[in-house]
Coordinates of C-alpha atoms in Angstrom, one line a residue:
M300 CA -78.9 -37.9 -102.6
Q301 CA -79.3 -34.2 -101.5
Y302 CA -78.7 -33.4 -97.9
S303 CA -79.6 -29.7 -97.8
D304 CA -81.7 -27.1 -99.5
P305 CA -79.4 -25.1 -101.8
D306 CA -81.5 -21.9 -101.2
L307 CA -80.8 -21.9 -97.4
P308 CA -77.6 -20.1 -96.0
V309 CA -74.8 -22.5 -95.4
T310 CA -73.0 -22.7 -91.9
T311 CA -69.7 -24.4 -92.2
S312 CA -68.8 -27.3 -90.1
Q313 CA -65.8 -25.5 -88.8
E314 CA -67.9 -22.6 -87.5
N315 CA -70.2 -25.0 -85.6
I316 CA -67.2 -26.8 -84.1
S317 CA -65.6 -23.5 -83.0
A318 CA -68.7 -22.3 -81.3
E319 CA -69.2 -25.5 -79.5
A320 CA -65.6 -25.6 -78.4
L321 CA -65.7 -22.1 -77.1
R322 CA -68.9 -22.9 -75.2
A323 CA -67.3 -26.1 -73.7
L324 CA -64.2 -24.1 -72.8
R325 CA -66.3 -21.5 -71.0
I326 CA -68.2 -24.2 -69.1
S327 CA -64.9 -26.0 -68.2
E328 CA -63.4 -22.7 -67.0
A329 CA -66.4 -22.0 -64.9
R330 CA -66.3 -25.4 -63.3
Y331 CA -62.5 -25.1 -62.7
R332 CA -63.0 -21.7 -61.1
R333 CA -65.8 -23.0 -58.9
L334 CA -63.7 -25.9 -57.8
F335 CA -60.7 -23.7 -57.3
E336 CA -62.5 -21.1 -55.2
T337 CA -64.5 -23.4 -53.0
A338 CA -61.9 -26.1 -52.4
R339 CA -61.4 -26.8 -48.7
D340 CA -57.7 -27.3 -49.4
G341 CA -55.3 -24.5 -50.4
V342 CA -54.2 -24.4 -54.0
L343 CA -51.2 -22.4 -55.1
L344 CA -50.1 -22.1 -58.8
L345 CA -46.5 -21.1 -59.6
N346 CA -44.8 -20.3 -62.9
A347 CA -42.1 -23.0 -62.9
T348 CA -39.8 -20.8 -64.9
T349 CA -40.1 -17.5 -63.1
A350 CA -41.1 -18.8 -59.7
Q351 CA -43.9 -16.2 -59.7
I352 CA -47.2 -16.9 -58.0
E353 CA -49.9 -16.9 -60.7
D354 CA -52.9 -17.8 -58.6
A355 CA -54.0 -18.7 -55.0
N356 CA -57.4 -19.8 -54.0
P357 CA -59.5 -18.2 -51.2
F358 CA -58.9 -21.0 -48.7
L359 CA -55.1 -20.5 -48.9
T360 CA -55.3 -16.7 -48.6
E361 CA -57.6 -17.0 -45.6
L362 CA -55.3 -19.6 -44.1
L363 CA -52.2 -17.5 -44.4
G364 CA -53.8 -14.1 -43.8
Y365 CA -52.7 -12.6 -47.1
S366 CA -54.9 -10.9 -49.7
H367 CA -55.0 -12.3 -53.2
Q368 CA -53.3 -9.2 -54.5
E369 CA -50.5 -9.5 -52.0
L370 CA -49.5 -12.9 -53.4
L371 CA -50.0 -12.5 -57.2
G372 CA -46.8 -11.8 -59.1
K373 CA -44.5 -12.3 -56.1
K374 CA -41.7 -14.8 -56.4
I375 CA -42.4 -17.6 -53.9
W376 CA -39.3 -16.9 -51.7
E377 CA -40.4 -13.3 -51.4
V378 CA -43.5 -14.3 -49.4
G379 CA -42.6 -15.1 -45.8
A380 CA -45.3 -17.7 -45.6
F381 CA -43.2 -20.2 -47.5
A382 CA -39.8 -19.6 -45.8
D383 CA -39.5 -23.2 -44.6
L384 CA -40.3 -24.5 -48.1
V385 CA -38.3 -22.2 -50.4
E386 CA -35.9 -19.8 -48.8
N387 CA -34.2 -18.7 -52.0
Q388 CA -33.9 -19.3 -55.8
D389 CA -31.6 -22.4 -55.3
K390 CA -34.3 -24.1 -53.2
F391 CA -36.9 -23.3 -55.8
A392 CA -34.7 -24.9 -58.5
E393 CA -34.8 -28.1 -56.4
L394 CA -38.6 -27.9 -56.1
Q395 CA -38.8 -27.3 -59.9
A396 CA -36.5 -30.2 -60.8
S397 CA -38.2 -32.7 -58.5
G398 CA -41.4 -32.8 -60.4
Y399 CA -43.2 -34.2 -57.4
V400 CA -42.7 -33.1 -53.8
R401 CA -44.6 -34.2 -50.7
Y402 CA -44.3 -33.1 -47.0
D403 CA -46.6 -34.7 -44.5
D404 CA -46.0 -32.0 -41.9
L405 CA -44.6 -28.7 -43.2
P406 CA -44.8 -25.4 -41.2
L407 CA -46.1 -22.4 -43.1
H408 CA -46.1 -18.9 -41.7
T409 CA -49.1 -16.7 -41.5
K410 CA -48.9 -12.9 -42.1
S411 CA -49.3 -12.3 -38.4
G412 CA -46.3 -14.6 -37.6
N413 CA -48.0 -17.7 -36.5
K414 CA -47.1 -21.2 -37.8
V415 CA -49.6 -23.4 -39.5
A416 CA -48.9 -27.1 -39.9
V417 CA -49.9 -28.3 -43.4
E418 CA -49.6 -31.4 -45.6
F419 CA -47.9 -30.2 -48.9
V420 CA -47.9 -31.9 -52.3
S421 CA -46.7 -30.3 -55.5
N422 CA -46.7 -31.5 -59.2
V423 CA -45.3 -29.9 -62.4
Y424 CA -47.5 -29.9 -65.5
E425 CA -47.5 -28.1 -68.9
C426 CA -50.3 -25.7 -69.8
E427 CA -50.2 -24.1 -73.3
G428 CA -46.4 -24.3 -73.4
V429 CA -45.9 -23.0 -69.9
S430 CA -44.6 -25.1 -67.0
V431 CA -46.8 -24.7 -63.9
I432 CA -46.2 -26.0 -60.4
Q433 CA -49.5 -26.8 -58.7
C434 CA -49.2 -26.9 -54.9
N435 CA -52.0 -28.5 -52.9
I436 CA -51.9 -27.5 -49.2
R437 CA -54.0 -29.1 -46.5
D438 CA -54.4 -27.7 -43.0
I439 CA -53.6 -30.5 -40.6
R440 CA -53.8 -28.7 -37.3
A441 CA -57.1 -30.4 -36.2
R442 CA -55.6 -33.8 -37.2
K443 CA -52.4 -33.1 -35.3
R444 CA -54.4 -32.1 -32.2
A445 CA -56.4 -35.3 -32.5
D446 CA -53.2 -37.3 -32.8
E447 CA -51.7 -35.5 -29.9
K448 CA -54.8 -36.2 -27.9
I449 CA -54.6 -39.9 -28.7
V450 CA -51.0 -40.0 -27.7
E451 CA -51.8 -38.0 -24.5
L452 CA -54.6 -40.4 -23.6
A453 CA -52.4 -43.4 -24.3
F454 CA -49.3 -42.3 -22.5
Y455 CA -50.2 -39.6 -20.1
D456 CA -52.4 -39.3 -17.0
P457 CA -55.4 -37.0 -17.8
L458 CA -55.4 -35.3 -14.4
T459 CA -51.8 -34.4 -13.8
H460 CA -50.5 -34.7 -17.4
L461 CA -47.6 -36.8 -16.1
P462 CA -46.5 -40.0 -17.9
N463 CA -48.9 -42.9 -17.0
R464 CA -47.9 -46.5 -16.3
T465 CA -47.5 -47.4 -20.0
L466 CA -45.0 -44.6 -20.7
L467 CA -43.3 -45.2 -17.3
M468 CA -42.5 -48.8 -18.2
D469 CA -40.9 -47.6 -21.5
R470 CA -38.9 -44.8 -19.8
L471 CA -37.8 -47.3 -17.1
K472 CA -36.7 -49.8 -19.7
Q473 CA -34.7 -47.0 -21.4
A474 CA -33.1 -46.0 -18.1
I475 CA -32.0 -49.5 -17.5
S476 CA -30.5 -49.8 -21.0
V477 CA -28.6 -46.6 -20.6
G478 CA -27.2 -47.8 -17.3
D479 CA -26.1 -51.1 -18.9
R480 CA -24.3 -49.2 -21.6
N481 CA -22.7 -46.6 -19.4
G482 CA -22.1 -48.7 -16.3
T483 CA -24.1 -46.4 -14.1
C484 CA -26.8 -47.1 -11.6
G485 CA -30.4 -45.8 -11.4
A486 CA -33.1 -45.5 -8.8
L487 CA -36.8 -46.0 -8.7
L488 CA -38.8 -44.1 -6.1
F489 CA -42.3 -45.2 -5.3
L490 CA -44.3 -42.4 -3.6
D491 CA -47.6 -42.6 -1.9
L492 CA -49.4 -39.7 -0.2
D493 CA -50.1 -40.1 3.6
N494 CA -53.8 -40.0 4.7
F495 CA -55.0 -39.0 1.2
K496 CA -58.2 -41.0 1.6
T497 CA -59.1 -38.9 4.7
L498 CA -58.7 -35.7 2.6
N499 CA -60.9 -37.1 -0.2
D500 CA -63.5 -38.3 2.3
T501 CA -63.7 -35.1 4.3
L502 CA -63.2 -32.3 1.7
G503 CA -64.3 -34.1 -1.5
H504 CA -62.7 -35.6 -4.6
D505 CA -62.3 -32.2 -6.3
V506 CA -60.1 -31.0 -3.6
G507 CA -58.2 -34.3 -3.7
D508 CA -57.7 -33.9 -7.4
A509 CA -56.3 -30.4 -6.9
L510 CA -53.8 -31.8 -4.4
L511 CA -52.7 -34.5 -6.8
Q512 CA -52.1 -31.9 -9.5
Q513 CA -49.9 -29.7 -7.2
V514 CA -48.0 -32.8 -6.0
G515 CA -47.2 -33.6 -9.6
Q516 CA -45.8 -30.2 -10.2
R517 CA -43.7 -30.2 -7.0
L518 CA -42.2 -33.5 -8.0
L519 CA -41.3 -32.2 -11.5
H520 CA -39.7 -29.1 -10.1
N521 CA -37.4 -31.1 -7.7
V522 CA -35.9 -33.6 -10.1
R523 CA -33.4 -33.3 -13.0
Q524 CA -34.7 -32.5 -16.5
G525 CA -33.9 -36.0 -17.8
D526 CA -35.6 -37.8 -14.9
T527 CA -39.2 -39.2 -15.2
V528 CA -42.1 -38.4 -12.9
A529 CA -45.1 -40.6 -13.5
R530 CA -48.5 -41.1 -11.9
L531 CA -49.6 -44.7 -11.5
G532 CA -53.1 -43.9 -10.3
G533 CA -54.8 -42.8 -7.1
D534 CA -52.2 -41.1 -4.9
E535 CA -49.3 -43.2 -6.2
F536 CA -46.4 -41.6 -8.1
V537 CA -43.1 -43.0 -9.4
V538 CA -39.8 -41.1 -10.0
V539 CA -37.1 -42.7 -12.2
L540 CA -33.6 -41.4 -11.6
A541 CA -31.3 -42.4 -14.4
S542 CA -27.5 -42.2 -14.8
L543 CA -26.6 -42.0 -11.2
H544 CA -23.1 -42.9 -9.9
H545 CA -21.5 -46.1 -11.0
Q546 CA -20.9 -47.2 -7.4
V547 CA -24.0 -48.5 -5.7
Q548 CA -23.4 -46.7 -2.4
E549 CA -22.8 -43.3 -4.0
A550 CA -25.9 -43.9 -6.2
A551 CA -27.9 -44.7 -3.0
N552 CA -26.7 -41.4 -1.5
Q553 CA -27.8 -39.5 -4.6
A554 CA -31.2 -41.2 -4.5
L555 CA -31.6 -40.4 -0.8
E556 CA -30.8 -36.8 -1.4
V557 CA -33.4 -36.5 -4.1
G558 CA -35.9 -38.4 -2.0
N559 CA -35.4 -36.2 1.0
N560 CA -35.8 -33.1 -1.2
L561 CA -39.1 -34.5 -2.5
L562 CA -40.3 -35.1 1.1
D563 CA -39.4 -31.6 2.1
A564 CA -41.1 -30.1 -1.0
L565 CA -44.3 -32.1 -0.5
D566 CA -44.4 -31.2 3.2
Q567 CA -45.0 -27.5 2.5
P568 CA -48.5 -26.1 2.7
Y569 CA -50.9 -26.5 -0.2
R570 CA -53.5 -23.9 -1.1
L571 CA -56.7 -25.9 -2.1
G572 CA -59.3 -23.3 -2.9
S573 CA -60.0 -21.5 0.4
V574 CA -58.3 -24.2 2.5
E575 CA -54.6 -24.4 3.5
H576 CA -53.6 -28.1 3.7
R577 CA -50.5 -30.0 4.9
N578 CA -49.8 -33.4 3.4
T579 CA -46.8 -35.6 3.7
A580 CA -45.7 -38.7 1.6
S581 CA -44.0 -42.0 2.1
I582 CA -41.3 -43.1 -0.4
G583 CA -39.9 -46.5 -1.1
A584 CA -36.7 -46.7 -3.1
T585 CA -34.8 -49.4 -4.9
L586 CA -31.6 -49.2 -7.1
F587 CA -31.0 -50.8 -10.5
S588 CA -27.8 -51.5 -12.4
R589 CA -26.4 -54.3 -14.5
N590 CA -28.2 -57.6 -14.3
T591 CA -31.0 -55.9 -12.4
A592 CA -34.4 -57.4 -11.6
S593 CA -37.3 -57.2 -14.1
I594 CA -39.2 -53.9 -14.3
D595 CA -42.2 -55.5 -12.5
E596 CA -39.9 -56.7 -9.8
L597 CA -38.4 -53.3 -9.3
L598 CA -41.9 -51.8 -8.9
K599 CA -42.8 -54.4 -6.3
Q600 CA -39.5 -53.8 -4.4
A601 CA -40.1 -50.0 -4.3
D602 CA -43.8 -50.6 -3.3
L603 CA -42.7 -52.8 -0.4
A604 CA -40.2 -50.3 0.7
M605 CA -42.9 -47.6 0.6
Y606 CA -45.1 -49.5 2.9
K607 CA -42.2 -50.0 5.2
A608 CA -41.8 -46.2 5.3
K609 CA -45.4 -45.9 6.3
D610 CA -44.9 -48.4 9.1
M611 CA -42.0 -46.3 10.3
G612 CA -44.3 -43.4 10.9
R613 CA -44.9 -41.9 7.4
N614 CA -43.2 -38.9 5.9
A615 CA -40.1 -41.0 5.4
L616 CA -38.0 -42.8 2.8
Q617 CA -37.0 -46.4 3.0
F618 CA -34.8 -48.5 0.7
F619 CA -35.8 -51.9 -0.3
D620 CA -34.4 -54.8 1.8
P621 CA -34.6 -58.4 0.6
A622 CA -36.1 -59.3 4.0
M623 CA -39.2 -57.4 3.0
Q624 CA -39.8 -59.9 0.2
T625 CA -39.9 -62.6 2.8
V626 CA -42.6 -60.8 4.7
V627 CA -44.6 -60.5 1.5
L628 CA -44.3 -64.2 0.7
E629 CA -45.4 -65.0 4.2
R630 CA -48.5 -62.7 3.8
A631 CA -49.3 -64.4 0.5
S632 CA -49.0 -67.8 2.2
L633 CA -51.2 -66.6 5.0
E634 CA -53.9 -65.4 2.6
K635 CA -53.9 -68.8 0.9
Q636 CA -54.3 -70.5 4.3
L637 CA -57.1 -68.1 5.3
R638 CA -59.0 -69.0 2.2
K639 CA -58.6 -72.6 3.1
A640 CA -59.7 -71.9 6.6
L641 CA -63.0 -70.5 5.4
Q642 CA -63.6 -73.6 3.3
Q643 CA -62.5 -76.2 5.9
G644 CA -64.2 -74.8 9.0
Q645 CA -61.1 -73.6 10.9
L646 CA -62.8 -70.5 12.2
T647 CA -64.7 -70.3 15.5
L648 CA -66.5 -67.7 17.6
Y649 CA -65.4 -66.6 21.0
Y650 CA -67.7 -64.6 23.3
Q651 CA -66.9 -61.7 25.6
P652 CA -69.5 -60.8 28.2
Q653 CA -71.4 -57.5 28.1
V654 CA -72.9 -56.6 31.5
V655 CA -74.8 -53.9 33.4
G656 CA -74.5 -52.7 36.9
D657 CA -72.3 -54.9 39.1
G658 CA -72.1 -57.6 36.5
R659 CA -75.5 -58.8 35.4
L660 CA -75.0 -60.5 32.0
T661 CA -77.0 -59.0 29.2
G662 CA -75.2 -60.3 26.2
A663 CA -71.9 -60.8 24.5
E664 CA -69.8 -59.7 21.6
A665 CA -69.0 -62.4 19.1
L666 CA -65.3 -62.3 18.2
V667 CA -63.8 -64.6 15.5
R668 CA -60.8 -66.8 16.1
W669 CA -58.8 -68.9 13.7
L670 CA -57.9 -72.4 14.9
H671 CA -54.8 -72.6 12.7
P672 CA -53.6 -76.2 12.3
E673 CA -49.9 -75.2 12.8
S674 CA -49.9 -71.9 14.7
G675 CA -52.8 -72.7 17.1
L676 CA -55.4 -70.2 18.1
M677 CA -55.0 -66.9 16.3
A678 CA -56.5 -63.6 17.4
P679 CA -58.4 -61.3 15.0
G680 CA -55.5 -58.8 14.8
E681 CA -53.4 -61.5 13.2
F682 CA -55.6 -62.0 10.2
I683 CA -58.5 -59.5 10.0
P684 CA -56.3 -56.7 8.4
L685 CA -55.2 -59.2 5.8
A686 CA -58.9 -60.2 5.2
E687 CA -59.7 -56.5 4.7
E688 CA -57.0 -56.0 2.2
T689 CA -57.8 -59.1 0.1
G690 CA -61.6 -58.9 0.2
L691 CA -61.8 -62.1 2.3
I692 CA -63.6 -60.0 4.9
L693 CA -66.8 -60.4 2.9
P694 CA -67.1 -64.2 3.1
L695 CA -65.6 -64.1 6.6
G696 CA -68.0 -61.5 7.8
Q697 CA -71.0 -63.4 6.4
W698 CA -69.8 -66.6 8.2
V699 CA -69.6 -64.7 11.5
L700 CA -73.1 -63.3 11.0
M701 CA -74.6 -66.7 10.1
T702 CA -72.8 -68.5 12.9
A703 CA -73.9 -65.8 15.4
C704 CA -77.6 -66.1 14.3
Q705 CA -77.4 -69.9 14.6
Q706 CA -76.1 -69.4 18.2
L707 CA -78.9 -67.0 19.0
A708 CA -81.5 -69.5 17.7
Q709 CA -79.9 -72.2 20.0
W710 CA -79.9 -69.8 23.1
A711 CA -83.6 -69.0 22.4
M712 CA -84.4 -72.6 23.4
Q713 CA -82.5 -72.3 26.7
P714 CA -84.5 -70.2 29.3
Q715 CA -81.4 -69.0 31.1
M716 CA -79.8 -67.8 27.8
A717 CA -82.8 -66.6 25.8
H718 CA -82.6 -63.0 27.0
L719 CA -79.0 -62.5 25.8
T720 CA -78.1 -60.1 23.0
L721 CA -75.3 -61.0 20.6
A722 CA -73.2 -58.1 19.1
V723 CA -71.6 -58.8 15.7
N724 CA -68.9 -56.5 14.2
V725 CA -69.6 -55.5 10.6
S726 CA -66.8 -54.0 8.5
A727 CA -67.5 -51.0 6.3
S728 CA -66.8 -53.0 3.1
Q729 CA -69.3 -55.6 4.3
F730 CA -72.0 -53.1 5.1
K731 CA -71.6 -51.3 1.8
R732 CA -72.4 -54.4 -0.2
A733 CA -75.5 -53.9 -2.2
D734 CA -77.0 -57.1 -0.9
F735 CA -76.0 -56.7 2.7
V736 CA -79.6 -56.2 4.0
S737 CA -80.8 -59.3 2.2
L738 CA -77.8 -61.3 3.6
V739 CA -78.8 -60.3 7.1
H740 CA -82.4 -61.2 6.4
K741 CA -81.2 -64.6 5.0
A742 CA -79.1 -65.3 8.2
L743 CA -82.1 -64.4 10.5
D744 CA -84.7 -66.3 8.5
S745 CA -82.7 -69.4 7.8
T746 CA -81.7 -69.8 11.4
G747 CA -84.9 -68.6 13.0
A748 CA -83.0 -66.2 15.2
N749 CA -84.9 -63.4 17.0
P750 CA -83.8 -60.1 15.2
Q751 CA -84.3 -58.2 18.5
R752 CA -81.4 -60.2 20.0
L753 CA -79.0 -59.3 17.2
K754 CA -76.9 -56.1 17.6
L755 CA -74.7 -55.0 14.7
E756 CA -71.6 -53.0 15.7
L757 CA -70.6 -50.4 13.1
T758 CA -67.4 -48.4 13.0
E759 CA -67.2 -44.7 12.4
S760 CA -65.3 -45.3 9.1
L761 CA -68.6 -46.3 7.6
L762 CA -69.8 -42.7 8.0
V763 CA -67.3 -40.9 5.8
D764 CA -69.1 -41.4 2.5
H765 CA -72.4 -42.7 1.1
V766 CA -74.1 -41.8 4.3
P767 CA -77.6 -41.6 3.0
A768 CA -77.3 -45.2 1.6
V769 CA -75.9 -46.4 5.0
I770 CA -78.8 -44.8 6.9
E771 CA -81.4 -46.3 4.5
K772 CA -80.0 -49.8 5.1
M773 CA -80.0 -49.2 8.8
F774 CA -83.7 -48.2 8.8
T775 CA -84.6 -51.3 6.8
L776 CA -82.9 -53.6 9.3
K777 CA -84.2 -51.6 12.2
A778 CA -87.7 -52.3 10.9
K779 CA -86.8 -56.0 11.1
G780 CA -85.9 -55.6 14.8
V781 CA -82.1 -55.4 14.5
S782 CA -80.3 -52.9 16.8
F783 CA -77.2 -50.9 16.1
S784 CA -74.2 -49.9 18.2
L785 CA -71.5 -47.4 17.0
D786 CA -68.2 -49.0 17.9
D787 CA -65.0 -47.2 18.9
F788 CA -67.0 -44.0 19.2
G789 CA -64.8 -40.9 19.4
T790 CA -61.9 -42.2 17.3
G791 CA -63.2 -41.5 13.8
Y792 CA -65.1 -38.8 11.8
S793 CA -68.7 -39.0 13.0
S794 CA -70.8 -36.0 12.3
L795 CA -73.4 -35.1 15.0
A796 CA -75.8 -34.3 12.1
Y797 CA -75.5 -37.9 10.9
L798 CA -75.8 -39.3 14.5
K799 CA -79.1 -37.5 14.8
R800 CA -80.4 -39.1 11.6
M801 CA -79.1 -42.6 12.2
P802 CA -81.4 -45.2 13.9
L803 CA -78.7 -46.1 16.5
D804 CA -79.4 -47.7 19.8
Q805 CA -76.0 -47.5 21.5
L806 CA -72.6 -45.7 21.5
K807 CA -69.6 -47.7 22.5
I808 CA -66.7 -45.8 24.3
D809 CA -63.4 -47.0 22.8
R810 CA -61.0 -48.8 25.1
S811 CA -58.3 -46.2 24.3
F812 CA -60.3 -43.6 26.4
V813 CA -61.3 -46.1 29.1
S814 CA -57.7 -47.3 29.8
E815 CA -56.5 -43.8 30.8
V816 CA -59.8 -42.5 32.2
L817 CA -58.3 -42.4 35.8
S818 CA -55.0 -40.8 34.9
D819 CA -55.6 -38.6 31.8
Q820 CA -58.0 -35.7 32.3
H821 CA -58.4 -35.4 28.5
D822 CA -59.6 -39.0 28.2
A823 CA -61.8 -38.6 31.2
S824 CA -63.4 -35.5 29.6
I825 CA -64.0 -37.4 26.4
A826 CA -65.6 -40.3 28.1
K827 CA -67.9 -38.0 30.0
T828 CA -68.8 -36.1 26.9
I829 CA -69.7 -39.3 25.0
I830 CA -71.9 -40.4 27.9
T831 CA -73.7 -37.0 27.9
L832 CA -74.1 -37.0 24.2
A833 CA -75.6 -40.5 24.2
Q834 CA -78.0 -39.4 26.9
S835 CA -79.0 -36.3 24.9
L836 CA -79.7 -38.5 21.8
G837 CA -81.7 -41.0 23.8
L838 CA -79.0 -43.7 23.3
S839 CA -77.6 -46.3 25.7
V840 CA -73.8 -46.3 26.2
I841 CA -71.4 -49.1 26.8
A842 CA -67.7 -48.9 27.7
E843 CA -65.2 -51.5 26.4
G844 CA -61.8 -52.3 27.9
V845 CA -63.0 -52.0 31.5
E846 CA -60.3 -53.8 33.5
I847 CA -60.5 -52.6 37.1
E848 CA -63.3 -51.6 39.4
A849 CA -62.1 -48.0 39.7
Q850 CA -62.7 -47.5 36.0
R851 CA -66.2 -49.0 36.3
D852 CA -66.9 -46.8 39.2
F853 CA -65.8 -43.7 37.3
L854 CA -68.0 -44.6 34.4
A855 CA -71.0 -45.4 36.6
N856 CA -70.7 -42.0 38.3
A857 CA -70.6 -40.4 34.9
G858 CA -73.8 -42.2 33.8
C859 CA -72.5 -45.2 32.0
H860 CA -73.9 -48.5 33.3
A861 CA -73.0 -51.1 30.7
Y862 CA -69.5 -52.6 30.4
Q863 CA -67.3 -55.0 28.6
G864 CA -63.7 -55.9 29.6
Y865 CA -61.5 -58.2 31.5
L866 CA -63.1 -57.1 34.8
F867 CA -66.1 -59.1 33.8
G868 CA -64.5 -61.7 31.6
K869 CA -62.3 -62.1 28.5
A870 CA -63.4 -63.6 25.3
V871 CA -63.8 -67.4 25.7
S872 CA -65.1 -70.4 23.8
L873 CA -68.8 -71.1 23.6
E874 CA -68.6 -73.9 26.1
E875 CA -66.8 -71.8 28.7
F876 CA -69.1 -68.8 28.1
E877 CA -72.2 -70.8 28.6
L878 CA -70.8 -72.5 31.7
N879 CA -70.0 -69.1 33.2
A880 CA -73.4 -67.7 32.3
L881 CA -75.3 -70.6 33.9
R882 CA -73.4 -70.3 37.3

């Protein structure tokens, strides 16, 4: 069988193969160069025998700031970029002998002197009888920044960049372990800024944040390098002092010295934008040594001591005393009992007369009392602060509102009592509830009480934030017929601009001004000013705490003709109040 025409020229099989191989080689070389030059990792090729740089791709030259020509032919240790990898010929021999080398985080040096963190992997291979070391170099700076950000978010406070609670617990655990090994004591200082909420409410959260940042820096500058300053959140900071004296009293003296230095540092003026501000702090301290309490217990102890420092007048340091624990346990027990009291009907309302002129009864203020099964009748001051702290003020306040409305409905059926107005205190947290308006409507509608006989007494603390929402709720209730009195006027942060916008009916002069109105010119001036202000705004005014006729006469001459106080009657039970009213 003939496979070709003998007259045609013959091309040998070898020639065809050579041409195809050459073409394939050119294609392979082009692909390699394309990959080499566009790779987003650096590639460095070294002669494994001479240590000379044979090639470097554009990504690597751009990363290091060298031109291609500046690298070619140089021995690797002659290029400063690789100083931390191969400082001399001996180090290169180690790289050559290893065959495979990997560094997860290796610093290379740019031509300008900066350091670049890279991941470095090298392999040795043979190419046409020549040993070549191929180094793959990946820029990991972005990854490291991301990792550092993750660590920062996990262990550091984003505002002050101080350790957060998680890192604090770890540092505290380490400090306790060091003390156990060395036989030394340590101290935990729990710090809370005084009146920080007032600053936030009056100047804004941005200013508050600026203060927290400056506080953090002052704390850092006034402790030892090995001590820990952490921010728990809000305006609470913790300082851990490790490796103090082995004797407890000496360690306490050291902690006291540091604490006093911190108080002094924090008491210096702060520059907050255009405002110069003074702010103090209260510090609670507790010591730890061998067989110390748990970390959580230490924090509780220091926290208790801090509140004791606030009770002492603020800007003070107080060490933990076991007696404080007893107080806390008693408060916890009281909270449990108060919850039970709400469920079992142990609360009752007392009524203090509100009068005009020489004593004509116009209404009363409803004041809650606790008929405690063991302690007897408890006044509001003994449990209302606890209710505010624990959130029980919300169900308690709703009970008072509902009970007051029930009483108004009952008085409406008695001709001699139907004209009376009943004032009910509403806490700021209660009023700010999203459903407060509907809860008032429910109390009125379910009991059939006349809204025009219900007066809600609000405190000035309600006016430090979210004022538009407060005013909107007031107008909604005002449309229903409910009236409003601003309680304890003159003791808070009321803005005259807000007073003009609020649908108020009455200002109430605080008893602190009334009690000294005859002996203190300052209090007398304040009382007169409040009366004049109320008149200018078209509001009525009532004075509380009126105990003697001379006080009543002074107020009457100043233009105030409504009163509440012992001169006209103390708060009494419903039966006694009605008996007095019907005389």
